[in-house]
PDB file of C-alpha atoms in Angstrom:
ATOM      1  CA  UNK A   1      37.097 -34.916   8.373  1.00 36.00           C
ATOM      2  CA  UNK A   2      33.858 -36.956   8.843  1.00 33.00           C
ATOM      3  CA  UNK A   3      32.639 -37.119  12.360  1.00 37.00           C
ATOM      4  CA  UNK A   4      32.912 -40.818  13.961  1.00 34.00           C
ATOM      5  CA  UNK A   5      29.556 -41.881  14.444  1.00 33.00           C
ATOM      6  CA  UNK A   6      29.094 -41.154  10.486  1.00 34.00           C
ATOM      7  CA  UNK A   7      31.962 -42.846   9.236  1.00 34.00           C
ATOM      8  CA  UNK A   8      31.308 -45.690  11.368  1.00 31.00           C
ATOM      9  CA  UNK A   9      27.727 -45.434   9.510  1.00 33.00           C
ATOM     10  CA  UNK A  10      29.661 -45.058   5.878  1.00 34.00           C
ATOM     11  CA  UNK A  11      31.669 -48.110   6.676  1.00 36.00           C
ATOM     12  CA  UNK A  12      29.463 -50.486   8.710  1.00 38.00           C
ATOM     13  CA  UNK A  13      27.778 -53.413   7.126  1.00 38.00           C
ATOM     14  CA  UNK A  14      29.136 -55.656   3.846  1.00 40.00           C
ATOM     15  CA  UNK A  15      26.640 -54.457   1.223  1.00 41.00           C
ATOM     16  CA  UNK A  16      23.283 -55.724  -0.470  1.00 43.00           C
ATOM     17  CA  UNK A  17      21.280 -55.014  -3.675  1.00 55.00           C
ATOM     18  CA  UNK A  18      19.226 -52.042  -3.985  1.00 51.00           C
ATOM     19  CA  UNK A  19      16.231 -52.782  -6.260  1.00 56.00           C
ATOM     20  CA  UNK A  20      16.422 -55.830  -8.474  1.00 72.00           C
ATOM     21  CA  UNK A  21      13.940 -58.764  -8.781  1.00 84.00           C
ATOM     22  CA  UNK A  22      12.650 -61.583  -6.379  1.00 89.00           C
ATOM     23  CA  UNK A  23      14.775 -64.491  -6.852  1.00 92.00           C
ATOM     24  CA  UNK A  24      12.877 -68.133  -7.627  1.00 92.00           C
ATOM     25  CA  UNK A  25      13.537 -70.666  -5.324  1.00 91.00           C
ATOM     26  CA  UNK A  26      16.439 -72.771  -7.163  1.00 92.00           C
ATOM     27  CA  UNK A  27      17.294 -70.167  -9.319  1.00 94.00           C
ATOM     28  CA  UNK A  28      20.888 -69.454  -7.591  1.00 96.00           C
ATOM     29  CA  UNK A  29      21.397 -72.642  -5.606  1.00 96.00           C
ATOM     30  CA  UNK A  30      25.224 -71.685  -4.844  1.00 98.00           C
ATOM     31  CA  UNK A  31      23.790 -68.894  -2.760  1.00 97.00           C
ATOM     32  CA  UNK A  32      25.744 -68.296   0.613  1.00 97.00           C
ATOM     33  CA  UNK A  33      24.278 -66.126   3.620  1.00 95.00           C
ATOM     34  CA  UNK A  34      26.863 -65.811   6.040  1.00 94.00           C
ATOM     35  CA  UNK A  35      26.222 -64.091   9.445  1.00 91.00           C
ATOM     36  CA  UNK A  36      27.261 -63.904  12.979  1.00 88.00           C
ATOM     37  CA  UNK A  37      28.422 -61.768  15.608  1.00 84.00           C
ATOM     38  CA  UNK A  38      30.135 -58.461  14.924  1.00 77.00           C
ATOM     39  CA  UNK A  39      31.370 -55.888  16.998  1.00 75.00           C
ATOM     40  CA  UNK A  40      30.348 -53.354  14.938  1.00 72.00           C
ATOM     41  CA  UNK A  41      26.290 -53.845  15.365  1.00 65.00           C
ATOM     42  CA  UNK A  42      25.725 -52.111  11.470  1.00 64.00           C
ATOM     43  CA  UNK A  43      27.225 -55.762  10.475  1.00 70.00           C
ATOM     44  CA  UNK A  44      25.154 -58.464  10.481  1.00 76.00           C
ATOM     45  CA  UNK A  45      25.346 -60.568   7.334  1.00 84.00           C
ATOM     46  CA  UNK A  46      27.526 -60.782   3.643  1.00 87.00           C
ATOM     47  CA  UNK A  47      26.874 -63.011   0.806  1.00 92.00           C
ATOM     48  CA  UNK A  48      28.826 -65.486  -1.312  1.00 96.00           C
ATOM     49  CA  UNK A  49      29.210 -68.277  -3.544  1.00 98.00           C
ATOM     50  CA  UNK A  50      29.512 -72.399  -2.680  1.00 98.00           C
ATOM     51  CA  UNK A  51      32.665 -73.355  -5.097  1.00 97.00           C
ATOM     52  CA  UNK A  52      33.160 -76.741  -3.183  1.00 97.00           C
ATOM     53  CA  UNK A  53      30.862 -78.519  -0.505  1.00 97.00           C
ATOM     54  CA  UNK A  54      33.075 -77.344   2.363  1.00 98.00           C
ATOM     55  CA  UNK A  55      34.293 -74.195   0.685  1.00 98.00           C
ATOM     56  CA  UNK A  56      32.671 -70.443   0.342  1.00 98.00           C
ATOM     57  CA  UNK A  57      33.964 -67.766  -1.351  1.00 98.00           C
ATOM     58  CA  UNK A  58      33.415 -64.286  -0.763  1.00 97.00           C
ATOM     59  CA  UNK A  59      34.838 -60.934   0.494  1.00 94.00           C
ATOM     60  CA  UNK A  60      37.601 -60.450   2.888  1.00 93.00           C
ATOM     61  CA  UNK A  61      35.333 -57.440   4.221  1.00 88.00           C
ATOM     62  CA  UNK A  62      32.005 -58.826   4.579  1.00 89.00           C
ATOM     63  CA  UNK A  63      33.604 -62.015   6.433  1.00 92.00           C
ATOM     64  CA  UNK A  64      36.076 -60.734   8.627  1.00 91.00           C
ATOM     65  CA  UNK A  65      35.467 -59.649  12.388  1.00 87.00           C
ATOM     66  CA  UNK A  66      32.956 -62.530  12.868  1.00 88.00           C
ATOM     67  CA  UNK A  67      32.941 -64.088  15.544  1.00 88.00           C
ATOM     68  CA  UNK A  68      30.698 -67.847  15.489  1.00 90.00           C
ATOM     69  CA  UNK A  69      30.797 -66.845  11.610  1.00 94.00           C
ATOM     70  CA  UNK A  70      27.468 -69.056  10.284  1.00 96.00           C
ATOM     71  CA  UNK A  71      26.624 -70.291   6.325  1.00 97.00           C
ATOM     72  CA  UNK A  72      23.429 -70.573   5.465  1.00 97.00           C
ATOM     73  CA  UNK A  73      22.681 -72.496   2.105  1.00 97.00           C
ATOM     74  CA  UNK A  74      19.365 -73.258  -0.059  1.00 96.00           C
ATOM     75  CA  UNK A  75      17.070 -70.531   1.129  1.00 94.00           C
ATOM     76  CA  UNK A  76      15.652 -67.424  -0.852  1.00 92.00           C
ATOM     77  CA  UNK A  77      14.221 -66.615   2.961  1.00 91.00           C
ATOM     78  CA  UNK A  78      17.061 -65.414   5.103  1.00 86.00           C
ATOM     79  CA  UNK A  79      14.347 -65.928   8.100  1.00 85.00           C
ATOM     80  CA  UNK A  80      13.194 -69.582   6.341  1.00 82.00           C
ATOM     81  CA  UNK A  81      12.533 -72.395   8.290  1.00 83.00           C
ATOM     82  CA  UNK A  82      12.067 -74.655   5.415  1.00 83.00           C
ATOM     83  CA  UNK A  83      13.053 -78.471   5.706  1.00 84.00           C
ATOM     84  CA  UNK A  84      16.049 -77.883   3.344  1.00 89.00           C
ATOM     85  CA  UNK A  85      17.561 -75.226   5.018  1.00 95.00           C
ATOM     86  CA  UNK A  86      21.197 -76.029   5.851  1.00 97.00           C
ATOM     87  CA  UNK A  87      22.931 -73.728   8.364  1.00 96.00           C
ATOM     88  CA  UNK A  88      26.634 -74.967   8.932  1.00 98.00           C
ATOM     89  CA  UNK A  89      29.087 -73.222  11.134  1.00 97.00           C
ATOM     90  CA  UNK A  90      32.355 -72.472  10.227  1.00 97.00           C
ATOM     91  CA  UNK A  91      35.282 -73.926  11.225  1.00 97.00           C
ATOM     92  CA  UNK A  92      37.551 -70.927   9.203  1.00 96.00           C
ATOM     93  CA  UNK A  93      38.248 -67.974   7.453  1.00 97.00           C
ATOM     94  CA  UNK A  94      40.943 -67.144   5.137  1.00 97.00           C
ATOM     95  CA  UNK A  95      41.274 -63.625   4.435  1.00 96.00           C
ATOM     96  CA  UNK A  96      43.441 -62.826   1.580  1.00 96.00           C
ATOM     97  CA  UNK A  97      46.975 -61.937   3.094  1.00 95.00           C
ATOM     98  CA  UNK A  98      47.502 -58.554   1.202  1.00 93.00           C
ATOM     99  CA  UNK A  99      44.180 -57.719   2.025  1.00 91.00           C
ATOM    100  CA  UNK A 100      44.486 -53.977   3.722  1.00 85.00           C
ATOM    101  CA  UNK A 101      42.079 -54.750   6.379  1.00 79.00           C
ATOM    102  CA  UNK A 102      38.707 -52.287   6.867  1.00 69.00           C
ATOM    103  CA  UNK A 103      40.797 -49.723   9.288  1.00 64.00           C
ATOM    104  CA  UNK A 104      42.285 -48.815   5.373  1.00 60.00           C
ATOM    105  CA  UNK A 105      39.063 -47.977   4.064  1.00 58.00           C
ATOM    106  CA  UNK A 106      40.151 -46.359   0.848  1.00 60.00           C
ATOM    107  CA  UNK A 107      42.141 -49.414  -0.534  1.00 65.00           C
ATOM    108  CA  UNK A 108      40.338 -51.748   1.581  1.00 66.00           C
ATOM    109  CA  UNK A 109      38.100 -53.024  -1.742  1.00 81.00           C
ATOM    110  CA  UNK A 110      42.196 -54.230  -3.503  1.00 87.00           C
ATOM    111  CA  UNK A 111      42.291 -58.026  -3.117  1.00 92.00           C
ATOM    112  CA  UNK A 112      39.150 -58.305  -1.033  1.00 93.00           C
ATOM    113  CA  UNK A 113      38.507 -61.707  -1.416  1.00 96.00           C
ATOM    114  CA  UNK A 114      38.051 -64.440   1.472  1.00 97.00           C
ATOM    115  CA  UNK A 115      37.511 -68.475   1.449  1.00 98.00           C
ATOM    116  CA  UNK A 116      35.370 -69.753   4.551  1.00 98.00           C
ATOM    117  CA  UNK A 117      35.432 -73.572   5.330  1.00 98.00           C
ATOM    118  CA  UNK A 118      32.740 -75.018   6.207  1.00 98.00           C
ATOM    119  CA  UNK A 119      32.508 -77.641   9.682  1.00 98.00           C
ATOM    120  CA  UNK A 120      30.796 -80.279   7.295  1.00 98.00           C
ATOM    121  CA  UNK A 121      30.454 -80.285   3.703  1.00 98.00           C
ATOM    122  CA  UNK A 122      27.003 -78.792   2.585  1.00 98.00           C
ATOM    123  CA  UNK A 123      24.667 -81.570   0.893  1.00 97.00           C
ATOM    124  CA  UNK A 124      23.859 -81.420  -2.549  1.00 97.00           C
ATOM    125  CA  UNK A 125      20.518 -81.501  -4.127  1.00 95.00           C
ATOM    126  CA  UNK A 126      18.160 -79.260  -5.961  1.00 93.00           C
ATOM    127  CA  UNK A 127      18.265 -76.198  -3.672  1.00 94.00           C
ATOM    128  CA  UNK A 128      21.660 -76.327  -3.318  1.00 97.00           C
ATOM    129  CA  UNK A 129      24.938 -76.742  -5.455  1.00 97.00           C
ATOM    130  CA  UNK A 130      27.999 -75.511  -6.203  1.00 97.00           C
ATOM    131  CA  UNK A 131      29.215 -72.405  -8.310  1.00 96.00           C
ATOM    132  CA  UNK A 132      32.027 -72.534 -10.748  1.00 95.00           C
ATOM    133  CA  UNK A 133      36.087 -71.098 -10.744  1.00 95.00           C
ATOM    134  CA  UNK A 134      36.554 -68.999 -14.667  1.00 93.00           C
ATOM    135  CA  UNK A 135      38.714 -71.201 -16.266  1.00 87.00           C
ATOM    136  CA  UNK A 136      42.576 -69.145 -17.303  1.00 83.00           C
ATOM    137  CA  UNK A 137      42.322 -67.019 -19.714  1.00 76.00           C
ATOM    138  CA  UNK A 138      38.635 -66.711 -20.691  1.00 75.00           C
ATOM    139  CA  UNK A 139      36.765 -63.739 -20.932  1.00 74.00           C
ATOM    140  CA  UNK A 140      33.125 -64.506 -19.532  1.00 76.00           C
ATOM    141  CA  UNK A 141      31.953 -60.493 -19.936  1.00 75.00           C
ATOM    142  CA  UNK A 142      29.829 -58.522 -21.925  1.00 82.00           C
ATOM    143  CA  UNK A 143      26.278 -58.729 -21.436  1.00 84.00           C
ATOM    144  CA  UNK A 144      24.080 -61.074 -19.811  1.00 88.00           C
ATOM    145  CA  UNK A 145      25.985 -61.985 -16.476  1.00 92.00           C
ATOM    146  CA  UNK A 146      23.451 -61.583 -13.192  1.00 92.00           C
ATOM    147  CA  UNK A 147      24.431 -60.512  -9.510  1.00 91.00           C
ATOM    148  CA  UNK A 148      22.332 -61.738  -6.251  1.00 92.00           C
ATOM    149  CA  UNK A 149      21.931 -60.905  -2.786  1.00 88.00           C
ATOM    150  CA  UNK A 150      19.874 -59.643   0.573  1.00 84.00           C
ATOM    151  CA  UNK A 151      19.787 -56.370   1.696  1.00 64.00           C
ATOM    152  CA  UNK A 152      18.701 -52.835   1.265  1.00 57.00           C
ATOM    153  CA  UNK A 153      15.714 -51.980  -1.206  1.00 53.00           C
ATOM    154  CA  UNK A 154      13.774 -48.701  -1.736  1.00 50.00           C
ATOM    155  CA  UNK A 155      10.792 -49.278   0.462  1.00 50.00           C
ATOM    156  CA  UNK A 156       7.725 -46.562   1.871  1.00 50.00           C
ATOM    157  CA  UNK A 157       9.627 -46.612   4.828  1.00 50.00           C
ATOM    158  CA  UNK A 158      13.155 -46.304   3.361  1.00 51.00           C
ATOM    159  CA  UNK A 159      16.184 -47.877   2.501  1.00 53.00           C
ATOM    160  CA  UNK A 160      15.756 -51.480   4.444  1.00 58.00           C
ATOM    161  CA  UNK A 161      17.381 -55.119   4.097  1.00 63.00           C
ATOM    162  CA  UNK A 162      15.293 -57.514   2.394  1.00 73.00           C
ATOM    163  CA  UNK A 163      14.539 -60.938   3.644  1.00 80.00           C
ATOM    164  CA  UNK A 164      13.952 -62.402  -0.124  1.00 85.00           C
ATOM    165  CA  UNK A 165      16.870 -62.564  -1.869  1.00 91.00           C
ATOM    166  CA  UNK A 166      17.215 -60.206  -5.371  1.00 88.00           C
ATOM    167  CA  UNK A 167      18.571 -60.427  -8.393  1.00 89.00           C
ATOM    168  CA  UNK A 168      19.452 -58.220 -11.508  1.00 88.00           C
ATOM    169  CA  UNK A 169      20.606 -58.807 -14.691  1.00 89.00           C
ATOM    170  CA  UNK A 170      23.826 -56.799 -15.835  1.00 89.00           C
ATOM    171  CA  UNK A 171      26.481 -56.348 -18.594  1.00 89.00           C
ATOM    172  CA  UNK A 172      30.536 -55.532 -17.276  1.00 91.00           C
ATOM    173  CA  UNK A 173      31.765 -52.173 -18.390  1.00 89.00           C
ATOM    174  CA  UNK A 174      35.299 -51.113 -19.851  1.00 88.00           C
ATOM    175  CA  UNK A 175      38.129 -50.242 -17.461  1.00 84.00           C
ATOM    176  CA  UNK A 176      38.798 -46.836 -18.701  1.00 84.00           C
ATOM    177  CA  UNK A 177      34.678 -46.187 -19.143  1.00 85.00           C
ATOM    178  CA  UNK A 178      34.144 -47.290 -15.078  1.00 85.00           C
ATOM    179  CA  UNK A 179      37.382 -45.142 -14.315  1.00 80.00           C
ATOM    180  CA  UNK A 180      36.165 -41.996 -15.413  1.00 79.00           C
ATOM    181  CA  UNK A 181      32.889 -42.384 -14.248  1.00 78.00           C
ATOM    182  CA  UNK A 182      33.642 -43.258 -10.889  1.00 77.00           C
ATOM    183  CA  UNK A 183      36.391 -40.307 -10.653  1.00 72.00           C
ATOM    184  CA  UNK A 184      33.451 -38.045 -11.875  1.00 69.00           C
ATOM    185  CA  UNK A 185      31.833 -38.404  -8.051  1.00 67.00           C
ATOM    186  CA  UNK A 186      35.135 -38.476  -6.180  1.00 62.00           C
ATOM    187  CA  UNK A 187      38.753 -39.564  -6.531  1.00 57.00           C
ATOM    188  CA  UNK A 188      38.055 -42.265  -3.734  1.00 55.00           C
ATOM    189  CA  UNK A 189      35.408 -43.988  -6.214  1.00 57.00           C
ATOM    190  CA  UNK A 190      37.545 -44.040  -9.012  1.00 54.00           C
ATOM    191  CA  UNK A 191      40.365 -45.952  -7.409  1.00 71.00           C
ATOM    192  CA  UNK A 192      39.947 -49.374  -9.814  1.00 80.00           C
ATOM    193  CA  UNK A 193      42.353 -51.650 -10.868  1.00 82.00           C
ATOM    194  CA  UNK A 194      43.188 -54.608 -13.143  1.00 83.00           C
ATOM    195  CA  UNK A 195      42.148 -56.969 -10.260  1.00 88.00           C
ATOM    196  CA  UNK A 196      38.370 -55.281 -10.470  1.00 90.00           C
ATOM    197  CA  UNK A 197      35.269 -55.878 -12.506  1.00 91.00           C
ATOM    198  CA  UNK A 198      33.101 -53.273 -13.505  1.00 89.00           C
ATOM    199  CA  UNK A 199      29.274 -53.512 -14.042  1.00 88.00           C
ATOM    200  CA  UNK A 200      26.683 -51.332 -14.840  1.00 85.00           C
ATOM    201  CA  UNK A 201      23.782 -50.715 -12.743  1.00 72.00           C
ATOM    202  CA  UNK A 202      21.160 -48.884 -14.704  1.00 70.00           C
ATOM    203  CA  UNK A 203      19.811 -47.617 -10.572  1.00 62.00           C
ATOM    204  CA  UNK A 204      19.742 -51.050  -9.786  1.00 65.00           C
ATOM    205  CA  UNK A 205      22.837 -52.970  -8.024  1.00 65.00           C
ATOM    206  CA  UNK A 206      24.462 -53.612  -5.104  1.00 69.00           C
ATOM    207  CA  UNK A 207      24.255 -51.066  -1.826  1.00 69.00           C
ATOM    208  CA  UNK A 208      24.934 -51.329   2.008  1.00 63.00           C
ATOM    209  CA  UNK A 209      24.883 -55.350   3.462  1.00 67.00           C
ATOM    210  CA  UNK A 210      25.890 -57.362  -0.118  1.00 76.00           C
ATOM    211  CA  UNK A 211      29.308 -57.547   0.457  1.00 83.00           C
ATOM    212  CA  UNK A 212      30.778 -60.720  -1.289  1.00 90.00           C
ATOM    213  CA  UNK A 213      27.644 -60.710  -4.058  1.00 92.00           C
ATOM    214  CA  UNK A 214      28.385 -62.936  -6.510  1.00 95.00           C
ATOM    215  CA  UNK A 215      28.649 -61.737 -10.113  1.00 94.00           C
ATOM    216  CA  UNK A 216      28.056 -64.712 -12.264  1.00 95.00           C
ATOM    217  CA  UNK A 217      27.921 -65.948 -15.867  1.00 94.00           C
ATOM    218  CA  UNK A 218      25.265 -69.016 -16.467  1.00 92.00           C
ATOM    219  CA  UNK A 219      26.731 -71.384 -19.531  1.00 85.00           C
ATOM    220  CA  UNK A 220      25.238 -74.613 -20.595  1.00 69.00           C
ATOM    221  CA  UNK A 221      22.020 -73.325 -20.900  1.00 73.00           C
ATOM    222  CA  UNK A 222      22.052 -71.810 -17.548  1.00 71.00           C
ATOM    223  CA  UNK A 223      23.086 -74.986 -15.590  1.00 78.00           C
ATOM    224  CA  UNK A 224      26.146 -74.083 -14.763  1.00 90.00           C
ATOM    225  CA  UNK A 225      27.044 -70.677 -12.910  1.00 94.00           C
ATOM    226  CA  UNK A 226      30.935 -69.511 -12.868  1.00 95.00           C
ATOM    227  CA  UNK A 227      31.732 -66.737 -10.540  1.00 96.00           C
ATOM    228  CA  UNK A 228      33.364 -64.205 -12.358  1.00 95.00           C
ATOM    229  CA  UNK A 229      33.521 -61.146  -9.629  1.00 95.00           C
ATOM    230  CA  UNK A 230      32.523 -60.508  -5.828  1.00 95.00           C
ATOM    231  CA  UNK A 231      30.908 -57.496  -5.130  1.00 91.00           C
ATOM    232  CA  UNK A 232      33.244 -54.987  -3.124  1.00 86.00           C
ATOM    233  CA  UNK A 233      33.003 -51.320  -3.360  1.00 63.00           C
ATOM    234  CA  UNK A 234      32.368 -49.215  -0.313  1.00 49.00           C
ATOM    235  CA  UNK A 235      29.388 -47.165  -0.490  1.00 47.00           C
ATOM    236  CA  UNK A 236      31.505 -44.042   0.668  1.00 46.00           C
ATOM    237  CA  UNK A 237      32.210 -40.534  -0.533  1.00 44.00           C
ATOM    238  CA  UNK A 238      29.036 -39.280  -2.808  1.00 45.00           C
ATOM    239  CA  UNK A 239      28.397 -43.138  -4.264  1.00 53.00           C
ATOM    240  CA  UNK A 240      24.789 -43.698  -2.765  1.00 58.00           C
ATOM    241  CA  UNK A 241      22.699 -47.002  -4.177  1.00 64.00           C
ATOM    242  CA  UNK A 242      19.820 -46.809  -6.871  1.00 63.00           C
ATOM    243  CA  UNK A 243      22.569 -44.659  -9.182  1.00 70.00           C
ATOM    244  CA  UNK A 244      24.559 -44.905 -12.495  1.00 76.00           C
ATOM    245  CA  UNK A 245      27.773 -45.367 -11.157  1.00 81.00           C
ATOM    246  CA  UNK A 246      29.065 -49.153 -12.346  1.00 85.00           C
ATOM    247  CA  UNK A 247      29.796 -51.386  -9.213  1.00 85.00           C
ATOM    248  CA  UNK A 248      33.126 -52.877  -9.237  1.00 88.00           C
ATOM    249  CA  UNK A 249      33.975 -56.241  -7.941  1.00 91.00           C
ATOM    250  CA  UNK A 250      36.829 -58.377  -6.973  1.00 93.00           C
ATOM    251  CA  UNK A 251      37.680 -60.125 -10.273  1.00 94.00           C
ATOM    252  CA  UNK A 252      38.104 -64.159  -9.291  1.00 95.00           C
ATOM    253  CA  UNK A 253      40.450 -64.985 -12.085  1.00 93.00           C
ATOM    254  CA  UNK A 254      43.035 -62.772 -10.442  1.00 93.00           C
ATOM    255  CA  UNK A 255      43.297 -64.274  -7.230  1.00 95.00           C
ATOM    256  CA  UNK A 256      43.333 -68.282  -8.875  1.00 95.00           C
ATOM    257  CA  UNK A 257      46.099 -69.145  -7.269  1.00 95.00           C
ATOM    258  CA  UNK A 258      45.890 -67.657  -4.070  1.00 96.00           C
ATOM    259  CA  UNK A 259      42.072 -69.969  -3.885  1.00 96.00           C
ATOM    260  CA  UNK A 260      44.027 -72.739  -4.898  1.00 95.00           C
ATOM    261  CA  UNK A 261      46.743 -72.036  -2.414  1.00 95.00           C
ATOM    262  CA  UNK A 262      44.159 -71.292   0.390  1.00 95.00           C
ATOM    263  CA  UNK A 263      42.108 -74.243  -0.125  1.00 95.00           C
ATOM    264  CA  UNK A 264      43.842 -76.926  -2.179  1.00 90.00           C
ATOM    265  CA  UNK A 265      41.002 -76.819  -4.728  1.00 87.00           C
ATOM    266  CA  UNK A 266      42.578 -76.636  -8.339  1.00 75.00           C
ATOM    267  CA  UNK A 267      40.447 -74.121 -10.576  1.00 63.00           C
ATOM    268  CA  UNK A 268      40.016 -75.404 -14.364  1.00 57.00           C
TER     269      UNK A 268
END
């Protein structure tokens, strides 16, 4: 049995991406910070992905508990002041209804996925526009897809969030390839399912503070970004950042209709 104060350390905080690049300005303009107050003082901030001026998707995990819940949109600076920063409160959150809630912490990453609507819709421009639903059907995988966010990074003085956002290129692994890898470090790890995404990490991925990441696929010569997964997997049981183990998100184009339910938008 873990002591309290160390679970409560385990648990707290959505996650964020350990290592990775500096992200250009521009360069992932669907880019949601959200933050507010929490309780639990190890959560301050998650990440998602605009799909619709007054809609964000993201994790059920990294969203719920808020209270005054905040967006943030066009920044690479989570402490910019630049003239095209837009911070918009929201006005709610939908967590996904068979979500198990954080209090089930080993089956707390099945259908952790969340919409948050937005007060006003966001304004579009160069810094900031929307990300894409997968259409039915198609298989975006394979190599090339990327995955962005704030948070912890190796640094002299430790593991610390990041105020620049980071990026890292990465390629989705097999089911039965993540499976056994993840079961190789503990039976908790290995618990994936059809609804997940797997991605390798090469020592570079997401870690504490990135919940709701955005996994994404750029088409159209890399104007248009479709969110493929959202980045859920508790950092728990022997899974530390900066290792092999692929990251598993929250595949989008099994939850379709619940977004379209939700929200009223209609995916492609």
């Amino acid at each position: 049995m873990l002591p309290a104060a160390l679970l409560l350390l385990l648990l707290g905080g959505a996650r964020a991406l350990f290592g990775g690049r500096d992200a250009a300005p521009r360069q992932f303009p669907f880019q949601a910070l959200t933050h507010g107050f929490h309780p639990d003082l190890l959560r301050n901030f998650g990440t998602g992905a605009l799909i619709h001026p007054e809609w964000v998707l993201t994790t059920a995990e990294s969203v719920a508990g808020f209270v005054a819940l905040n967006v943030t949109l066009g920044v690479v600076e989570r402490d910019s002041d630049e003239a095209w920063r837009q911070d918009i409160p929201a006005v709610s959150v939908h967590l996904h209804p068979e979500w198990p809630g954080r209090q089930h912490w080993k089956r707390m990453h099945l259908n952790d996925v969340a919409l948050v609507r937005l007060s006003r819709p966001a304004r579009l421009d160069d810094k900031v526009q929307v990300a894409h639903l997968p259409k039915r059907g198609q298989w975006y995988g394979g190599r090339g897809l990327s995955v962005s966010g704030w948070g912890r990074h190796q640094t002299s003085y430790g593991l610390r969030d990041q105020n620049h956002l980071k990026w890292e290129e990465t390629s989705s692994v097999g089911f039965l390839s993540c499976f056994w890898k993840r079961f190789s470090v503990s039976e908790h790890t290995g618990w994936v399912h059809a609804e997940h995404i797997c991605a390798d990490t090469k020592g570079q991925g997401p870690c504490d503070n990135d919940g709701g990441a955005p996994l994404v696929r750029f088409t159209e010569a890399g104007t248009k970004a479709v969110v493929l997964g959202l980045f859920t997997t508790p950092t728990i049981y022997g899974e530390y950042c900066g290792t092999d183990i692929p990251s598993v998100y929250t595949r989008v184009s099994a939850h379709l209709d619940w977004i379209r339910e939700a929200s009223g938008l209609t995916p492609q």
